[in-house]
Amino acid sequence: MKGQIGQLMQQAQRMQDEMKRAQEEIAKLEVTGSAGGGAVTVTMSGGHEVRKVSIDRQLFADDPEMAEDLAAAAVNDAVNKISEVSKNRLGGVTSGLNLPPGFKMPF
């Protein structure tokens, strides 16, 4: 019994280390979200920090409300890309566990 608990604790520690490593990789990641066929682009870090915004100046001059909407759409695109990358990288860490659907780690 003690051997099984020890093995379980070692497995949990390895999983925790892998999770931390994956989270560090994601934090260093940069993605670019875009909208309007590239008229607006947003570069965002894995930690959801916006690093750069590029808006076609002519679009902004012609229709500032559309430019604002496209900026929001580009940010959302970048957030969705980070979410997908995070799901894929962190999902590999927890793949050996039988977690219920929708269960998110870390807690």
PDB file of C-alpha atoms in Angstrom:
ATOM      1  CA  MET A   1       0.000   0.000   0.000  1.00  0.00           C
ATOM      2  CA  LYS A   2       2.795   2.447   0.902  1.00  0.00           C
ATOM      3  CA  GLY A   3       4.531   1.691  -2.396  1.00  0.00           C
ATOM      4  CA  GLN A   4       1.412   2.564  -4.364  1.00  0.00           C
ATOM      5  CA  ILE A   5       0.976   5.832  -2.495  1.00  0.00           C
ATOM      6  CA  GLY A   6       4.627   6.672  -3.058  1.00  0.00           C
ATOM      7  CA  GLN A   7       4.285   5.991  -6.775  1.00  0.00           C
ATOM      8  CA  LEU A   8       1.137   8.089  -6.905  1.00  0.00           C
ATOM      9  CA  MET A   9       2.927  10.968  -5.165  1.00  0.00           C
ATOM     10  CA  GLN A  10       5.850  10.729  -7.615  1.00  0.00           C
ATOM     11  CA  GLN A  11       3.437  10.735 -10.541  1.00  0.00           C
ATOM     12  CA  ALA A  12       1.648  13.773  -9.110  1.00  0.00           C
ATOM     13  CA  GLN A  13       4.974  15.593  -8.678  1.00  0.00           C
ATOM     14  CA  ARG A  14       6.002  14.816 -12.282  1.00  0.00           C
ATOM     15  CA  MET A  15       2.625  16.015 -13.529  1.00  0.00           C
ATOM     16  CA  GLN A  16       2.953  19.216 -11.487  1.00  0.00           C
ATOM     17  CA  ASP A  17       6.436  19.825 -12.937  1.00  0.00           C
ATOM     18  CA  GLU A  18       5.173  19.218 -16.482  1.00  0.00           C
ATOM     19  CA  MET A  19       2.209  21.520 -15.877  1.00  0.00           C
ATOM     20  CA  LYS A  20       4.496  24.286 -14.628  1.00  0.00           C
ATOM     21  CA  ARG A  21       6.827  23.858 -17.610  1.00  0.00           C
ATOM     22  CA  ALA A  22       3.873  23.982 -20.046  1.00  0.00           C
ATOM     23  CA  GLN A  23       2.491  27.115 -18.361  1.00  0.00           C
ATOM     24  CA  GLU A  24       5.901  28.813 -18.627  1.00  0.00           C
ATOM     25  CA  GLU A  25       6.076  27.945 -22.338  1.00  0.00           C
ATOM     26  CA  ILE A  26       2.580  29.327 -22.898  1.00  0.00           C
ATOM     27  CA  ALA A  27       3.447  32.564 -21.067  1.00  0.00           C
ATOM     28  CA  LYS A  28       6.389  33.107 -23.462  1.00  0.00           C
ATOM     29  CA  LEU A  29       4.259  32.390 -26.511  1.00  0.00           C
ATOM     30  CA  GLU A  30       3.045  35.173 -28.796  1.00  0.00           C
ATOM     31  CA  VAL A  31       0.083  34.882 -31.137  1.00  0.00           C
ATOM     32  CA  THR A  32      -1.368  37.283 -33.673  1.00  0.00           C
ATOM     33  CA  GLY A  33      -5.091  37.742 -33.994  1.00  0.00           C
ATOM     34  CA  SER A  34      -6.537  39.476 -37.004  1.00  0.00           C
ATOM     35  CA  ALA A  35      -9.800  40.776 -38.386  1.00  0.00           C
ATOM     36  CA  GLY A  36     -11.017  42.439 -41.545  1.00  0.00           C
ATOM     37  CA  GLY A  37      -8.703  40.428 -43.766  1.00  0.00           C
ATOM     38  CA  GLY A  38      -5.673  41.676 -41.851  1.00  0.00           C
ATOM     39  CA  ALA A  39      -6.775  45.308 -41.666  1.00  0.00           C
ATOM     40  CA  VAL A  40      -6.443  45.004 -37.889  1.00  0.00           C
ATOM     41  CA  THR A  41      -3.920  42.760 -36.150  1.00  0.00           C
ATOM     42  CA  VAL A  42      -3.194  42.256 -32.470  1.00  0.00           C
ATOM     43  CA  THR A  43      -0.115  40.522 -31.079  1.00  0.00           C
ATOM     44  CA  MET A  44      -0.714  39.046 -27.635  1.00  0.00           C
ATOM     45  CA  SER A  45       1.394  37.095 -25.170  1.00  0.00           C
ATOM     46  CA  GLY A  46       0.327  33.764 -23.714  1.00  0.00           C
ATOM     47  CA  GLY A  47      -0.431  35.684 -20.529  1.00  0.00           C
ATOM     48  CA  HIS A  48      -3.050  37.711 -22.451  1.00  0.00           C
ATOM     49  CA  GLU A  49      -0.930  40.860 -22.536  1.00  0.00           C
ATOM     50  CA  VAL A  50      -1.436  42.866 -25.726  1.00  0.00           C
ATOM     51  CA  ARG A  51       1.998  43.640 -27.138  1.00  0.00           C
ATOM     52  CA  LYS A  52       1.146  45.320 -30.440  1.00  0.00           C
ATOM     53  CA  VAL A  53      -1.895  46.639 -32.295  1.00  0.00           C
ATOM     54  CA  SER A  54      -1.847  47.488 -35.984  1.00  0.00           C
ATOM     55  CA  ILE A  55      -4.798  49.210 -37.661  1.00  0.00           C
ATOM     56  CA  ASP A  56      -4.940  50.163 -41.329  1.00  0.00           C
ATOM     57  CA  ARG A  57      -4.925  53.962 -41.060  1.00  0.00           C
ATOM     58  CA  GLN A  58      -7.190  54.389 -44.083  1.00  0.00           C
ATOM     59  CA  LEU A  59      -9.802  52.142 -42.481  1.00  0.00           C
ATOM     60  CA  PHE A  60      -9.651  54.203 -39.321  1.00  0.00           C
ATOM     61  CA  ALA A  61     -10.045  57.446 -41.272  1.00  0.00           C
ATOM     62  CA  ASP A  62     -12.926  56.108 -43.383  1.00  0.00           C
ATOM     63  CA  ASP A  63     -14.913  54.317 -40.697  1.00  0.00           C
ATOM     64  CA  PRO A  64     -13.619  54.622 -37.117  1.00  0.00           C
ATOM     65  CA  GLU A  65     -16.505  52.590 -35.682  1.00  0.00           C
ATOM     66  CA  MET A  66     -15.686  49.671 -37.962  1.00  0.00           C
ATOM     67  CA  ALA A  67     -12.013  49.949 -36.988  1.00  0.00           C
ATOM     68  CA  GLU A  68     -13.020  49.740 -33.320  1.00  0.00           C
ATOM     69  CA  ASP A  69     -15.177  46.669 -33.983  1.00  0.00           C
ATOM     70  CA  LEU A  70     -12.372  45.021 -35.930  1.00  0.00           C
ATOM     71  CA  ALA A  71      -9.919  45.783 -33.110  1.00  0.00           C
ATOM     72  CA  ALA A  72     -12.224  44.000 -30.661  1.00  0.00           C
ATOM     73  CA  ALA A  73     -12.573  41.078 -33.071  1.00  0.00           C
ATOM     74  CA  ALA A  74      -8.780  40.841 -33.492  1.00  0.00           C
ATOM     75  CA  VAL A  75      -8.283  40.781 -29.703  1.00  0.00           C
ATOM     76  CA  ASN A  76     -10.903  38.049 -29.399  1.00  0.00           C
ATOM     77  CA  ASP A  77      -9.184  36.097 -32.178  1.00  0.00           C
ATOM     78  CA  ALA A  78      -5.856  36.284 -30.326  1.00  0.00           C
ATOM     79  CA  VAL A  79      -7.501  35.215 -27.033  1.00  0.00           C
ATOM     80  CA  ASN A  80      -9.116  32.243 -28.772  1.00  0.00           C
ATOM     81  CA  LYS A  81      -5.770  31.207 -30.281  1.00  0.00           C
ATOM     82  CA  ILE A  82      -4.082  31.328 -26.870  1.00  0.00           C
ATOM     83  CA  SER A  83      -6.935  29.322 -25.374  1.00  0.00           C
ATOM     84  CA  GLU A  84      -6.572  26.647 -28.048  1.00  0.00           C
ATOM     85  CA  VAL A  85      -2.797  26.401 -27.607  1.00  0.00           C
ATOM     86  CA  SER A  86      -3.213  26.217 -23.826  1.00  0.00           C
ATOM     87  CA  LYS A  87      -5.833  23.501 -24.128  1.00  0.00           C
ATOM     88  CA  ASN A  88      -3.589  21.445 -26.409  1.00  0.00           C
ATOM     89  CA  ARG A  89      -0.413  21.821 -24.338  1.00  0.00           C
ATOM     90  CA  LEU A  90      -1.986  21.405 -20.915  1.00  0.00           C
ATOM     91  CA  GLY A  91      -4.265  18.631 -22.147  1.00  0.00           C
ATOM     92  CA  GLY A  92      -1.220  16.487 -22.844  1.00  0.00           C
ATOM     93  CA  VAL A  93      -0.114  16.838 -19.236  1.00  0.00           C
ATOM     94  CA  THR A  94      -3.413  15.576 -17.819  1.00  0.00           C
ATOM     95  CA  SER A  95      -4.153  13.002 -20.528  1.00  0.00           C
ATOM     96  CA  GLY A  96      -3.269  10.058 -18.277  1.00  0.00           C
ATOM     97  CA  LEU A  97      -5.810  11.062 -15.659  1.00  0.00           C
ATOM     98  CA  ASN A  98      -9.475  10.160 -15.789  1.00  0.00           C
ATOM     99  CA  LEU A  99     -10.819  13.650 -15.159  1.00  0.00           C
ATOM    100  CA  PRO A 100     -14.497  14.389 -15.685  1.00  0.00           C
ATOM    101  CA  PRO A 101     -15.461  16.453 -18.752  1.00  0.00           C
ATOM    102  CA  GLY A 102     -15.102  20.186 -18.163  1.00  0.00           C
ATOM    103  CA  PHE A 103     -12.716  19.714 -15.223  1.00  0.00           C
ATOM    104  CA  LYS A 104     -10.051  22.417 -15.470  1.00  0.00           C
ATOM    105  CA  MET A 105      -6.539  22.337 -14.115  1.00  0.00           C
ATOM    106  CA  PRO A 106      -4.929  24.049 -12.381  1.00  0.00           C
ATOM    107  CA  PHE A 107      -7.765  24.587  -9.962  1.00  0.00           C
TER     108      PHE A 107
END
